[in-house]
Amino acid sequence: MAKLAFSKLGLKNNNQIVNINYNEQIIEVKQYISVNDKLKLISDIINNTVDEHNFCNPVKVKVYLLIGVVENYTNISFTEKQKEDIVKLYDLIQSNGLFNKILAAIPNEELNDLLNSTWDSADAIYTYRNSVLGILDNVSADYDNVNVDVNKTI
């Protein structure tokens, strides 16, 4: 079998955008975001949804995931003030049907990849943190913090 140089395939990043109309506004919806953008989005979701028991609240995951989809896949921007109450922002977008329009414009394979990766990451973190190794790491970190605090008081 003859080798084929990868560069001869002429591959380019998918920068395709689909426009949707909502309340007489044109919303641009990306058809693909880079793996780096997905990794950052998933990391932000996990960091904002894990509770004190190392459990990612599924409702919080849904809220942060859908807001993240809007931020990363569309040209819609939010102010810092709006993002202070993420639940209110979610309710506004969800109750007006905007999420459904945006999600329908993203290819199923792309959306499913993001959803599966998010839930797989949440599950992996929960599994690790509740494993023997994860518990030992947590105890070790707690022990190190106690040592630091004791040394500061002397």
Short mmCIF file of N, CA and C in Angstrom, two decimals:
data_model
loop_
_atom_site.label_atom_id
_atom_site.label_comp_id
_atom_site.label_asym_id
_atom_site.label_seq_id
_atom_site.Cartn_x
_atom_site.Cartn_y
_atom_site.Cartn_z
N MET A 1 0.85 -1.17 0.00
CA MET A 1 0.00 0.00 0.00
C MET A 1 0.89 1.24 0.00
N ALA A 2 0.61 2.16 -0.92
CA ALA A 2 1.40 3.39 -1.03
C ALA A 2 0.98 4.37 0.06
N LYS A 3 1.97 5.06 0.60
CA LYS A 3 1.71 6.06 1.63
C LYS A 3 1.16 7.33 0.99
N LEU A 4 0.26 7.98 1.71
CA LEU A 4 -0.33 9.23 1.26
C LEU A 4 0.02 10.31 2.27
N ALA A 5 0.63 11.39 1.82
CA ALA A 5 0.99 12.48 2.72
C ALA A 5 -0.27 13.16 3.24
N PHE A 6 -0.32 13.35 4.54
CA PHE A 6 -1.47 13.98 5.17
C PHE A 6 -1.74 15.35 4.55
N SER A 7 -0.71 16.09 4.24
CA SER A 7 -0.86 17.44 3.69
C SER A 7 -1.58 17.44 2.33
N LYS A 8 -1.57 16.32 1.64
CA LYS A 8 -2.24 16.24 0.33
C LYS A 8 -3.75 16.12 0.46
N LEU A 9 -4.25 15.87 1.66
CA LEU A 9 -5.68 15.73 1.85
C LEU A 9 -6.40 17.08 1.80
N GLY A 10 -5.67 18.16 2.00
CA GLY A 10 -6.26 19.50 1.92
C GLY A 10 -7.30 19.79 2.99
N LEU A 11 -7.09 19.23 4.16
CA LEU A 11 -8.06 19.43 5.24
C LEU A 11 -7.94 20.84 5.85
N LYS A 12 -9.08 21.39 6.21
CA LYS A 12 -9.12 22.70 6.86
C LYS A 12 -10.10 22.60 8.02
N ASN A 13 -9.88 23.45 9.02
CA ASN A 13 -10.81 23.48 10.15
C ASN A 13 -12.20 23.86 9.68
N ASN A 14 -13.20 23.26 10.30
CA ASN A 14 -14.59 23.56 9.96
C ASN A 14 -14.98 24.88 10.62
N ASN A 15 -15.05 25.92 9.84
CA ASN A 15 -15.45 27.23 10.35
C ASN A 15 -16.85 27.62 9.87
N GLN A 16 -17.61 26.61 9.46
CA GLN A 16 -18.95 26.86 8.93
C GLN A 16 -19.86 27.43 10.01
N ILE A 17 -20.69 28.37 9.59
CA ILE A 17 -21.66 29.02 10.48
C ILE A 17 -23.03 28.93 9.83
N VAL A 18 -24.03 28.63 10.65
CA VAL A 18 -25.41 28.62 10.20
C VAL A 18 -26.12 29.78 10.89
N ASN A 19 -26.89 30.53 10.13
CA ASN A 19 -27.64 31.65 10.70
C ASN A 19 -29.05 31.20 11.04
N ILE A 20 -29.51 31.61 12.23
CA ILE A 20 -30.90 31.40 12.60
C ILE A 20 -31.51 32.76 12.93
N ASN A 21 -32.78 32.85 12.74
CA ASN A 21 -33.49 34.11 13.00
C ASN A 21 -34.28 33.95 14.29
N TYR A 22 -34.10 34.91 15.19
CA TYR A 22 -34.86 34.89 16.44
C TYR A 22 -35.25 36.33 16.78
N ASN A 23 -36.53 36.58 16.87
CA ASN A 23 -37.06 37.92 17.16
C ASN A 23 -36.41 38.99 16.27
N GLU A 24 -36.37 38.68 14.98
CA GLU A 24 -35.83 39.58 13.97
C GLU A 24 -34.34 39.87 14.16
N GLN A 25 -33.64 39.00 14.86
CA GLN A 25 -32.20 39.11 15.03
C GLN A 25 -31.55 37.88 14.40
N ILE A 26 -30.42 38.09 13.75
CA ILE A 26 -29.68 36.98 13.16
C ILE A 26 -28.67 36.48 14.18
N ILE A 27 -28.77 35.21 14.53
CA ILE A 27 -27.83 34.57 15.44
C ILE A 27 -26.96 33.63 14.62
N GLU A 28 -25.65 33.80 14.75
CA GLU A 28 -24.71 32.93 14.06
C GLU A 28 -24.40 31.75 14.96
N VAL A 29 -24.49 30.54 14.40
CA VAL A 29 -24.24 29.33 15.18
C VAL A 29 -23.11 28.55 14.51
N LYS A 30 -22.01 28.40 15.24
CA LYS A 30 -20.88 27.62 14.74
C LYS A 30 -21.28 26.15 14.64
N GLN A 31 -20.74 25.49 13.66
CA GLN A 31 -21.02 24.07 13.46
C GLN A 31 -19.99 23.19 14.16
N TYR A 32 -18.92 23.79 14.61
CA TYR A 32 -17.85 23.06 15.27
C TYR A 32 -17.03 24.03 16.09
N ILE A 33 -16.61 23.60 17.29
CA ILE A 33 -15.62 24.37 18.05
C ILE A 33 -14.43 23.46 18.29
N SER A 34 -13.27 24.05 18.48
CA SER A 34 -12.04 23.27 18.63
C SER A 34 -12.05 22.44 19.91
N VAL A 35 -11.21 21.44 19.93
CA VAL A 35 -11.08 20.60 21.11
C VAL A 35 -10.63 21.44 22.31
N ASN A 36 -9.73 22.39 22.08
CA ASN A 36 -9.31 23.26 23.18
C ASN A 36 -10.48 24.03 23.76
N ASP A 37 -11.36 24.54 22.90
CA ASP A 37 -12.54 25.25 23.39
C ASP A 37 -13.47 24.31 24.15
N LYS A 38 -13.61 23.08 23.67
CA LYS A 38 -14.44 22.09 24.36
C LYS A 38 -13.84 21.75 25.72
N LEU A 39 -12.53 21.56 25.77
CA LEU A 39 -11.87 21.24 27.03
C LEU A 39 -12.06 22.35 28.06
N LYS A 40 -11.92 23.59 27.62
CA LYS A 40 -12.12 24.73 28.53
C LYS A 40 -13.57 24.79 28.99
N LEU A 41 -14.50 24.60 28.07
CA LEU A 41 -15.92 24.63 28.42
C LEU A 41 -16.24 23.53 29.44
N ILE A 42 -15.78 22.32 29.20
CA ILE A 42 -16.04 21.21 30.11
C ILE A 42 -15.40 21.48 31.47
N SER A 43 -14.20 22.00 31.48
CA SER A 43 -13.53 22.34 32.73
C SER A 43 -14.32 23.38 33.52
N ASP A 44 -14.80 24.41 32.83
CA ASP A 44 -15.61 25.44 33.49
C ASP A 44 -16.89 24.85 34.07
N ILE A 45 -17.52 23.96 33.31
CA ILE A 45 -18.75 23.32 33.78
C ILE A 45 -18.48 22.52 35.05
N ILE A 46 -17.45 21.69 35.01
CA ILE A 46 -17.13 20.85 36.17
C ILE A 46 -16.79 21.72 37.38
N ASN A 47 -15.96 22.73 37.18
CA ASN A 47 -15.56 23.59 38.29
C ASN A 47 -16.73 24.34 38.91
N ASN A 48 -17.75 24.63 38.14
CA ASN A 48 -18.90 25.38 38.65
C ASN A 48 -20.02 24.50 39.18
N THR A 49 -19.92 23.19 39.00
CA THR A 49 -21.04 22.33 39.38
C THR A 49 -20.73 21.28 40.42
N VAL A 50 -19.47 21.07 40.74
CA VAL A 50 -19.12 20.05 41.73
C VAL A 50 -19.41 20.61 43.13
N ASP A 51 -20.01 19.77 43.97
CA ASP A 51 -20.35 20.22 45.32
C ASP A 51 -19.32 19.70 46.33
N GLU A 52 -19.59 19.92 47.60
CA GLU A 52 -18.64 19.53 48.65
C GLU A 52 -18.47 18.02 48.77
N HIS A 53 -19.34 17.26 48.13
CA HIS A 53 -19.24 15.80 48.17
C HIS A 53 -18.67 15.24 46.86
N ASN A 54 -18.03 16.08 46.10
CA ASN A 54 -17.41 15.69 44.82
C ASN A 54 -18.43 15.18 43.82
N PHE A 55 -19.63 15.69 43.92
CA PHE A 55 -20.73 15.27 43.05
C PHE A 55 -21.13 16.44 42.17
N CYS A 56 -21.22 16.20 40.86
CA CYS A 56 -21.67 17.24 39.94
C CYS A 56 -23.19 17.20 39.89
N ASN A 57 -23.81 18.24 40.38
CA ASN A 57 -25.26 18.34 40.38
C ASN A 57 -25.74 18.35 38.93
N PRO A 58 -26.57 17.38 38.52
CA PRO A 58 -27.00 17.29 37.12
C PRO A 58 -27.75 18.52 36.62
N VAL A 59 -28.53 19.16 37.48
CA VAL A 59 -29.25 20.36 37.05
C VAL A 59 -28.26 21.49 36.81
N LYS A 60 -27.29 21.65 37.69
CA LYS A 60 -26.27 22.68 37.49
C LYS A 60 -25.46 22.41 36.23
N VAL A 61 -25.15 21.13 35.99
CA VAL A 61 -24.40 20.77 34.78
C VAL A 61 -25.19 21.21 33.55
N LYS A 62 -26.48 20.92 33.54
CA LYS A 62 -27.33 21.30 32.40
C LYS A 62 -27.33 22.81 32.21
N VAL A 63 -27.48 23.56 33.29
CA VAL A 63 -27.52 25.02 33.22
C VAL A 63 -26.21 25.56 32.66
N TYR A 64 -25.09 25.17 33.25
CA TYR A 64 -23.79 25.68 32.80
C TYR A 64 -23.43 25.18 31.40
N LEU A 65 -23.84 23.96 31.08
CA LEU A 65 -23.58 23.43 29.74
C LEU A 65 -24.32 24.24 28.68
N LEU A 66 -25.60 24.49 28.89
CA LEU A 66 -26.37 25.21 27.88
C LEU A 66 -25.94 26.67 27.77
N ILE A 67 -25.62 27.31 28.88
CA ILE A 67 -25.10 28.68 28.80
C ILE A 67 -23.75 28.67 28.08
N GLY A 68 -22.93 27.65 28.36
CA GLY A 68 -21.64 27.51 27.68
C GLY A 68 -21.80 27.29 26.19
N VAL A 69 -22.81 26.53 25.80
CA VAL A 69 -23.08 26.32 24.37
C VAL A 69 -23.41 27.65 23.72
N VAL A 70 -24.26 28.44 24.35
CA VAL A 70 -24.61 29.75 23.78
C VAL A 70 -23.37 30.61 23.65
N GLU A 71 -22.54 30.65 24.68
CA GLU A 71 -21.34 31.49 24.66
C GLU A 71 -20.31 31.03 23.63
N ASN A 72 -20.17 29.71 23.47
CA ASN A 72 -19.11 29.18 22.61
C ASN A 72 -19.53 28.93 21.17
N TYR A 73 -20.79 28.67 20.94
CA TYR A 73 -21.24 28.33 19.59
C TYR A 73 -21.95 29.47 18.88
N THR A 74 -22.32 30.52 19.60
CA THR A 74 -23.06 31.61 18.95
C THR A 74 -22.34 32.94 19.11
N ASN A 75 -22.88 33.93 18.43
CA ASN A 75 -22.34 35.29 18.54
C ASN A 75 -23.07 36.09 19.63
N ILE A 76 -23.85 35.42 20.47
CA ILE A 76 -24.52 36.08 21.58
C ILE A 76 -23.50 36.29 22.70
N SER A 77 -23.48 37.49 23.24
CA SER A 77 -22.57 37.77 24.35
C SER A 77 -23.37 38.21 25.57
N PHE A 78 -22.81 37.91 26.72
CA PHE A 78 -23.43 38.28 27.98
C PHE A 78 -22.52 39.25 28.72
N THR A 79 -23.12 40.15 29.47
CA THR A 79 -22.33 41.04 30.31
C THR A 79 -21.95 40.29 31.59
N GLU A 80 -20.97 40.79 32.29
CA GLU A 80 -20.58 40.18 33.55
C GLU A 80 -21.74 40.23 34.54
N LYS A 81 -22.50 41.31 34.51
CA LYS A 81 -23.66 41.46 35.39
C LYS A 81 -24.69 40.36 35.10
N GLN A 82 -24.95 40.09 33.83
CA GLN A 82 -25.90 39.04 33.46
C GLN A 82 -25.42 37.68 33.92
N LYS A 83 -24.10 37.43 33.83
CA LYS A 83 -23.55 36.14 34.20
C LYS A 83 -23.47 35.94 35.72
N GLU A 84 -23.70 37.01 36.49
CA GLU A 84 -23.70 36.87 37.94
C GLU A 84 -24.85 35.98 38.42
N ASP A 85 -25.97 36.02 37.69
CA ASP A 85 -27.11 35.17 38.05
C ASP A 85 -27.37 34.22 36.88
N ILE A 86 -26.56 33.17 36.84
CA ILE A 86 -26.58 32.22 35.72
C ILE A 86 -27.92 31.50 35.61
N VAL A 87 -28.57 31.27 36.74
CA VAL A 87 -29.86 30.58 36.73
C VAL A 87 -30.92 31.46 36.09
N LYS A 88 -30.92 32.72 36.41
CA LYS A 88 -31.88 33.66 35.81
C LYS A 88 -31.64 33.74 34.30
N LEU A 89 -30.38 33.80 33.90
CA LEU A 89 -30.02 33.85 32.48
C LEU A 89 -30.51 32.58 31.78
N TYR A 90 -30.28 31.45 32.38
CA TYR A 90 -30.75 30.18 31.83
C TYR A 90 -32.26 30.19 31.66
N ASP A 91 -32.97 30.59 32.72
CA ASP A 91 -34.44 30.60 32.67
C ASP A 91 -34.97 31.49 31.55
N LEU A 92 -34.35 32.64 31.35
CA LEU A 92 -34.77 33.54 30.27
C LEU A 92 -34.62 32.89 28.90
N ILE A 93 -33.48 32.26 28.69
CA ILE A 93 -33.21 31.64 27.39
C ILE A 93 -34.06 30.39 27.18
N GLN A 94 -34.17 29.58 28.23
CA GLN A 94 -34.93 28.33 28.11
C GLN A 94 -36.42 28.59 27.95
N SER A 95 -36.98 29.48 28.75
CA SER A 95 -38.43 29.69 28.74
C SER A 95 -38.92 30.38 27.47
N ASN A 96 -38.01 30.95 26.71
CA ASN A 96 -38.39 31.60 25.45
C ASN A 96 -38.07 30.76 24.22
N GLY A 97 -37.63 29.52 24.43
CA GLY A 97 -37.39 28.61 23.32
C GLY A 97 -36.11 28.85 22.53
N LEU A 98 -35.27 29.76 23.01
CA LEU A 98 -34.04 30.07 22.26
C LEU A 98 -33.06 28.90 22.28
N PHE A 99 -32.94 28.21 23.42
CA PHE A 99 -32.03 27.07 23.47
C PHE A 99 -32.37 26.05 22.40
N ASN A 100 -33.64 25.73 22.25
CA ASN A 100 -34.04 24.72 21.27
C ASN A 100 -33.65 25.13 19.86
N LYS A 101 -33.80 26.40 19.52
CA LYS A 101 -33.41 26.87 18.18
C LYS A 101 -31.91 26.76 17.97
N ILE A 102 -31.15 27.12 19.00
CA ILE A 102 -29.68 27.05 18.89
C ILE A 102 -29.23 25.60 18.78
N LEU A 103 -29.74 24.75 19.67
CA LEU A 103 -29.33 23.34 19.67
C LEU A 103 -29.69 22.65 18.36
N ALA A 104 -30.82 23.02 17.77
CA ALA A 104 -31.24 22.43 16.50
C ALA A 104 -30.31 22.83 15.35
N ALA A 105 -29.60 23.93 15.51
CA ALA A 105 -28.70 24.41 14.45
C ALA A 105 -27.30 23.80 14.53
N ILE A 106 -27.00 23.11 15.63
CA ILE A 106 -25.69 22.48 15.81
C ILE A 106 -25.80 21.02 15.35
N PRO A 107 -24.85 20.54 14.54
CA PRO A 107 -24.92 19.15 14.08
C PRO A 107 -25.00 18.17 15.25
N ASN A 108 -25.82 17.13 15.10
CA ASN A 108 -26.02 16.14 16.17
C ASN A 108 -24.71 15.53 16.65
N GLU A 109 -23.83 15.19 15.73
CA GLU A 109 -22.56 14.57 16.11
C GLU A 109 -21.74 15.51 16.99
N GLU A 110 -21.71 16.77 16.64
CA GLU A 110 -20.96 17.77 17.42
C GLU A 110 -21.57 17.94 18.81
N LEU A 111 -22.87 18.07 18.87
CA LEU A 111 -23.57 18.28 20.14
C LEU A 111 -23.45 17.03 21.03
N ASN A 112 -23.65 15.86 20.45
CA ASN A 112 -23.53 14.62 21.21
C ASN A 112 -22.12 14.42 21.76
N ASP A 113 -21.11 14.78 20.97
CA ASP A 113 -19.73 14.69 21.42
C ASP A 113 -19.52 15.56 22.65
N LEU A 114 -20.01 16.78 22.62
CA LEU A 114 -19.87 17.69 23.76
C LEU A 114 -20.63 17.17 24.97
N LEU A 115 -21.86 16.73 24.79
CA LEU A 115 -22.67 16.22 25.90
C LEU A 115 -22.02 14.99 26.52
N ASN A 116 -21.64 14.03 25.70
CA ASN A 116 -21.02 12.80 26.21
C ASN A 116 -19.70 13.09 26.91
N SER A 117 -18.90 13.97 26.34
CA SER A 117 -17.61 14.31 26.96
C SER A 117 -17.81 15.00 28.31
N THR A 118 -18.82 15.85 28.40
CA THR A 118 -19.10 16.54 29.66
C THR A 118 -19.52 15.55 30.73
N TRP A 119 -20.48 14.68 30.41
CA TRP A 119 -20.95 13.71 31.40
C TRP A 119 -19.89 12.68 31.74
N ASP A 120 -19.10 12.26 30.75
CA ASP A 120 -18.00 11.32 31.02
C ASP A 120 -16.97 11.95 31.96
N SER A 121 -16.67 13.23 31.76
CA SER A 121 -15.71 13.93 32.62
C SER A 121 -16.24 14.06 34.04
N ALA A 122 -17.50 14.42 34.17
CA ALA A 122 -18.11 14.55 35.50
C ALA A 122 -18.08 13.21 36.22
N ASP A 123 -18.42 12.14 35.50
CA ASP A 123 -18.42 10.81 36.10
C ASP A 123 -17.01 10.37 36.49
N ALA A 124 -16.04 10.65 35.63
CA ALA A 124 -14.65 10.27 35.91
C ALA A 124 -14.12 10.98 37.15
N ILE A 125 -14.44 12.25 37.29
CA ILE A 125 -13.99 13.01 38.46
C ILE A 125 -14.63 12.46 39.73
N TYR A 126 -15.92 12.20 39.67
CA TYR A 126 -16.63 11.64 40.83
C TYR A 126 -16.03 10.28 41.20
N THR A 127 -15.81 9.44 40.20
CA THR A 127 -15.26 8.11 40.44
C THR A 127 -13.87 8.21 41.05
N TYR A 128 -13.03 9.07 40.50
CA TYR A 128 -11.67 9.22 41.02
C TYR A 128 -11.67 9.75 42.44
N ARG A 129 -12.42 10.83 42.68
CA ARG A 129 -12.40 11.45 44.00
C ARG A 129 -12.97 10.55 45.09
N ASN A 130 -13.79 9.58 44.70
CA ASN A 130 -14.35 8.66 45.67
C ASN A 130 -13.66 7.30 45.66
N SER A 131 -12.57 7.20 44.90
CA SER A 131 -11.77 5.98 44.91
C SER A 131 -10.79 6.06 46.09
N VAL A 132 -10.16 4.95 46.39
CA VAL A 132 -9.19 4.92 47.48
C VAL A 132 -8.09 5.94 47.22
N LEU A 133 -7.58 5.99 46.00
CA LEU A 133 -6.51 6.93 45.67
C LEU A 133 -6.98 8.38 45.82
N GLY A 134 -8.19 8.67 45.35
CA GLY A 134 -8.73 10.02 45.47
C GLY A 134 -8.92 10.43 46.92
N ILE A 135 -9.42 9.51 47.72
CA ILE A 135 -9.62 9.80 49.15
C ILE A 135 -8.28 10.02 49.83
N LEU A 136 -7.29 9.19 49.51
CA LEU A 136 -5.95 9.38 50.09
C LEU A 136 -5.35 10.72 49.67
N ASP A 137 -5.52 11.09 48.41
CA ASP A 137 -5.04 12.40 47.96
C ASP A 137 -5.70 13.53 48.75
N ASN A 138 -6.99 13.41 48.97
CA ASN A 138 -7.75 14.42 49.71
C ASN A 138 -7.28 14.49 51.16
N VAL A 139 -7.08 13.33 51.79
CA VAL A 139 -6.59 13.29 53.17
C VAL A 139 -5.20 13.90 53.24
N SER A 140 -4.36 13.56 52.27
CA SER A 140 -3.00 14.11 52.22
C SER A 140 -3.03 15.62 52.08
N ALA A 141 -3.89 16.13 51.21
CA ALA A 141 -4.01 17.58 51.03
C ALA A 141 -4.50 18.24 52.30
N ASP A 142 -5.48 17.61 52.98
CA ASP A 142 -5.97 18.15 54.24
C ASP A 142 -4.86 18.15 55.29
N TYR A 143 -4.08 17.08 55.32
CA TYR A 143 -2.97 16.96 56.27
C TYR A 143 -1.93 18.04 56.00
N ASP A 144 -1.58 18.25 54.72
CA ASP A 144 -0.62 19.29 54.36
C ASP A 144 -1.13 20.66 54.77
N ASN A 145 -2.41 20.92 54.61
CA ASN A 145 -2.98 22.20 55.01
C ASN A 145 -2.91 22.39 56.51
N VAL A 146 -3.11 21.33 57.27
CA VAL A 146 -3.01 21.41 58.72
C VAL A 146 -1.58 21.73 59.12
N ASN A 147 -0.60 21.09 58.50
CA ASN A 147 0.80 21.37 58.80
C ASN A 147 1.15 22.82 58.53
N VAL A 148 0.68 23.33 57.43
CA VAL A 148 0.96 24.72 57.07
C VAL A 148 0.37 25.65 58.11
N ASP A 149 -0.86 25.38 58.51
CA ASP A 149 -1.53 26.24 59.49
C ASP A 149 -0.82 26.16 60.85
N VAL A 150 -0.38 24.99 61.25
CA VAL A 150 0.32 24.85 62.52
C VAL A 150 1.63 25.60 62.48
N ASN A 151 2.35 25.48 61.40
CA ASN A 151 3.64 26.17 61.29
C ASN A 151 3.47 27.69 61.31
N LYS A 152 2.38 28.18 60.76
CA LYS A 152 2.14 29.62 60.76
C LYS A 152 1.84 30.15 62.14
N THR A 153 1.27 29.33 63.00
CA THR A 153 0.88 29.78 64.34
C THR A 153 2.05 29.75 65.33
N ILE A 154 3.11 29.07 64.97
CA ILE A 154 4.25 28.97 65.89
C ILE A 154 5.11 30.20 65.83
#
